[in-house]
Amino acid sequence: METPSDLVVRAELPGFKQEDIDVEVTSESLTIKGERPFDETAKEQYLRVERPYGPFQRSFTIGVPVQPDKVKATYRDGLLEVVIPKAEEVKPKKIAIEAG
């Protein structure tokens, strides 16, 4: 999602712990990565497991100048939200029109 001042990225990551997720932002890209370990403590014998396990990584090209040092990420109830502020030169500025 894009607002006049920010780019907002939401990723559904159910079942992850906050400490198992890494978010990296550069001036050109956003990378979300993590790992879901297989639950070795379960005593059941599984016939089939449909839930993916192991490491994952997704990278996205941002495409506009941003302020990487002001990025904020929150994680709650399986939803990761990353708010990336746009650089000042990208934000639209309203110009006052003077009477002539």
PDB file of N, CA, C and O in Angstrom, residues 9-17 21 32-34 36 51-52 56 58 60 74-82:
ATOM      1  N   VAL A   9       4.061  -2.206   3.817  1.00  0.00           N
ATOM      2  CA  VAL A   9       4.086  -3.596   3.378  1.00  0.00           C
ATOM      3  C   VAL A   9       3.546  -4.448   4.510  1.00  0.00           C
ATOM      4  O   VAL A   9       3.998  -4.329   5.653  1.00  0.00           O
ATOM      5  N   ARG A  10       2.578  -5.315   4.193  1.00  0.00           N
ATOM      6  CA  ARG A  10       2.016  -6.239   5.183  1.00  0.00           C
ATOM      7  C   ARG A  10       2.258  -7.666   4.712  1.00  0.00           C
ATOM      8  O   ARG A  10       2.008  -7.987   3.555  1.00  0.00           O
ATOM      9  N   ALA A  11       2.725  -8.504   5.620  1.00  0.00           N
ATOM     10  CA  ALA A  11       2.991  -9.905   5.299  1.00  0.00           C
ATOM     11  C   ALA A  11       2.363 -10.779   6.379  1.00  0.00           C
ATOM     12  O   ALA A  11       2.567 -10.531   7.563  1.00  0.00           O
ATOM     13  N   GLU A  12       1.599 -11.774   5.955  1.00  0.00           N
ATOM     14  CA  GLU A  12       1.015 -12.721   6.890  1.00  0.00           C
ATOM     15  C   GLU A  12       2.033 -13.808   7.190  1.00  0.00           C
ATOM     16  O   GLU A  12       2.486 -14.500   6.286  1.00  0.00           O
ATOM     17  N   LEU A  13       2.399 -13.924   8.464  1.00  0.00           N
ATOM     18  CA  LEU A  13       3.387 -14.905   8.899  1.00  0.00           C
ATOM     19  C   LEU A  13       2.854 -15.640  10.126  1.00  0.00           C
ATOM     20  O   LEU A  13       3.411 -15.528  11.220  1.00  0.00           O
ATOM     21  N   PRO A  14       1.768 -16.397   9.983  1.00  0.00           N
ATOM     22  CA  PRO A  14       1.175 -17.063  11.141  1.00  0.00           C
ATOM     23  C   PRO A  14       2.100 -18.115  11.736  1.00  0.00           C
ATOM     24  O   PRO A  14       2.805 -18.818  11.007  1.00  0.00           O
ATOM     25  N   GLY A  15       2.103 -18.178  13.045  1.00  0.00           N
ATOM     26  CA  GLY A  15       2.878 -19.193  13.740  1.00  0.00           C
ATOM     27  C   GLY A  15       4.339 -18.855  13.961  1.00  0.00           C
ATOM     28  O   GLY A  15       5.060 -19.633  14.568  1.00  0.00           O
ATOM     29  N   PHE A  16       4.783 -17.712  13.485  1.00  0.00           N
ATOM     30  CA  PHE A  16       6.169 -17.307  13.702  1.00  0.00           C
ATOM     31  C   PHE A  16       6.288 -16.546  15.010  1.00  0.00           C
ATOM     32  O   PHE A  16       5.366 -15.860  15.432  1.00  0.00           O
ATOM     33  N   LYS A  17       7.455 -16.651  15.624  1.00  0.00           N
ATOM     34  CA  LYS A  17       7.784 -15.810  16.761  1.00  0.00           C
ATOM     35  C   LYS A  17       8.480 -14.572  16.205  1.00  0.00           C
ATOM     36  O   LYS A  17       9.152 -14.640  15.176  1.00  0.00           O
ATOM     37  N   ILE A  21      11.950 -13.607  12.736  1.00  0.00           N
ATOM     38  CA  ILE A  21      11.748 -12.818  11.520  1.00  0.00           C
ATOM     39  C   ILE A  21      12.795 -11.712  11.458  1.00  0.00           C
ATOM     40  O   ILE A  21      13.056 -11.039  12.451  1.00  0.00           O
ATOM     41  N   ILE A  32      12.477  -9.542   3.616  1.00  0.00           N
ATOM     42  CA  ILE A  32      11.881 -10.176   4.794  1.00  0.00           C
ATOM     43  C   ILE A  32      12.328 -11.624   4.766  1.00  0.00           C
ATOM     44  O   ILE A  32      12.164 -12.314   3.756  1.00  0.00           O
ATOM     45  N   LYS A  33      12.925 -12.082   5.867  1.00  0.00           N
ATOM     46  CA  LYS A  33      13.371 -13.469   5.906  1.00  0.00           C
ATOM     47  C   LYS A  33      13.175 -14.046   7.292  1.00  0.00           C
ATOM     48  O   LYS A  33      13.039 -13.323   8.271  1.00  0.00           O
ATOM     49  N   GLY A  34      13.141 -15.358   7.342  1.00  0.00           N
ATOM     50  CA  GLY A  34      12.962 -16.039   8.609  1.00  0.00           C
ATOM     51  C   GLY A  34      13.064 -17.535   8.424  1.00  0.00           C
ATOM     52  O   GLY A  34      13.388 -18.034   7.345  1.00  0.00           O
ATOM     53  N   ARG A  36      11.035 -21.255   9.891  1.00  0.00           N
ATOM     54  CA  ARG A  36      10.071 -21.964  10.732  1.00  0.00           C
ATOM     55  C   ARG A  36      10.657 -23.355  10.981  1.00  0.00           C
ATOM     56  O   ARG A  36      10.721 -24.178  10.062  1.00  0.00           O
ATOM     57  N   ARG A  51       2.049 -27.986   6.328  1.00  0.00           N
ATOM     58  CA  ARG A  51       2.591 -26.703   6.753  1.00  0.00           C
ATOM     59  C   ARG A  51       4.059 -26.613   6.354  1.00  0.00           C
ATOM     60  O   ARG A  51       4.850 -27.497   6.668  1.00  0.00           O
ATOM     61  N   PRO A  52       4.441 -25.538   5.645  1.00  0.00           N
ATOM     62  CA  PRO A  52       5.845 -25.439   5.213  1.00  0.00           C
ATOM     63  C   PRO A  52       6.791 -25.153   6.385  1.00  0.00           C
ATOM     64  O   PRO A  52       6.458 -24.397   7.296  1.00  0.00           O
ATOM     65  N   PHE A  56      12.855 -19.050   4.691  1.00  0.00           N
ATOM     66  CA  PHE A  56      12.235 -18.357   3.567  1.00  0.00           C
ATOM     67  C   PHE A  56      12.864 -16.984   3.453  1.00  0.00           C
ATOM     68  O   PHE A  56      13.422 -16.458   4.415  1.00  0.00           O
ATOM     69  N   ARG A  58      12.024 -13.207   1.022  1.00  0.00           N
ATOM     70  CA  ARG A  58      11.367 -12.473  -0.048  1.00  0.00           C
ATOM     71  C   ARG A  58      11.993 -11.087  -0.108  1.00  0.00           C
ATOM     72  O   ARG A  58      12.153 -10.418   0.905  1.00  0.00           O
ATOM     73  N   PHE A  60      11.903  -7.292  -2.275  1.00  0.00           N
ATOM     74  CA  PHE A  60      11.098  -6.427  -3.118  1.00  0.00           C
ATOM     75  C   PHE A  60      11.899  -5.187  -3.466  1.00  0.00           C
ATOM     76  O   PHE A  60      12.552  -4.603  -2.603  1.00  0.00           O
ATOM     77  N   THR A  74       6.236  -3.691  12.856  1.00  0.00           N
ATOM     78  CA  THR A  74       5.487  -4.246  13.981  1.00  0.00           C
ATOM     79  C   THR A  74       5.005  -5.637  13.597  1.00  0.00           C
ATOM     80  O   THR A  74       4.760  -5.922  12.426  1.00  0.00           O
ATOM     81  N   TYR A  75       4.876  -6.501  14.596  1.00  0.00           N
ATOM     82  CA  TYR A  75       4.400  -7.867  14.369  1.00  0.00           C
ATOM     83  C   TYR A  75       3.417  -8.216  15.466  1.00  0.00           C
ATOM     84  O   TYR A  75       3.752  -8.155  16.649  1.00  0.00           O
ATOM     85  N   ARG A  76       2.183  -8.524  15.044  1.00  0.00           N
ATOM     86  CA  ARG A  76       1.160  -8.880  16.024  1.00  0.00           C
ATOM     87  C   ARG A  76       0.156  -9.839  15.377  1.00  0.00           C
ATOM     88  O   ARG A  76      -0.277  -9.625  14.242  1.00  0.00           O
ATOM     89  N   ASP A  77      -0.185 -10.883  16.101  1.00  0.00           N
ATOM     90  CA  ASP A  77      -1.182 -11.860  15.658  1.00  0.00           C
ATOM     91  C   ASP A  77      -0.895 -12.409  14.265  1.00  0.00           C
ATOM     92  O   ASP A  77      -1.794 -12.568  13.444  1.00  0.00           O
ATOM     93  N   GLY A  78       0.378 -12.673  13.976  1.00  0.00           N
ATOM     94  CA  GLY A  78       0.745 -13.267  12.698  1.00  0.00           C
ATOM     95  C   GLY A  78       0.837 -12.302  11.535  1.00  0.00           C
ATOM     96  O   GLY A  78       1.020 -12.717  10.399  1.00  0.00           O
ATOM     97  N   LEU A  79       0.710 -10.994  11.787  1.00  0.00           N
ATOM     98  CA  LEU A  79       0.776 -10.003  10.716  1.00  0.00           C
ATOM     99  C   LEU A  79       1.963  -9.072  10.941  1.00  0.00           C
ATOM    100  O   LEU A  79       2.051  -8.388  11.954  1.00  0.00           O
ATOM    101  N   LEU A  80       2.884  -9.073   9.975  1.00  0.00           N
ATOM    102  CA  LEU A  80       4.031  -8.169  10.005  1.00  0.00           C
ATOM    103  C   LEU A  80       3.686  -6.944   9.171  1.00  0.00           C
ATOM    104  O   LEU A  80       3.215  -7.070   8.042  1.00  0.00           O
ATOM    105  N   GLU A  81       3.892  -5.764   9.733  1.00  0.00           N
ATOM    106  CA  GLU A  81       3.656  -4.526   8.994  1.00  0.00           C
ATOM    107  C   GLU A  81       4.930  -3.690   9.030  1.00  0.00           C
ATOM    108  O   GLU A  81       5.480  -3.426  10.090  1.00  0.00           O
ATOM    109  N   VAL A  82       5.404  -3.319   7.842  1.00  0.00           N
ATOM    110  CA  VAL A  82       6.611  -2.509   7.709  1.00  0.00           C
ATOM    111  C   VAL A  82       6.210  -1.179   7.074  1.00  0.00           C
ATOM    112  O   VAL A  82       5.625  -1.157   5.991  1.00  0.00           O
TER     113      VAL A  82
END
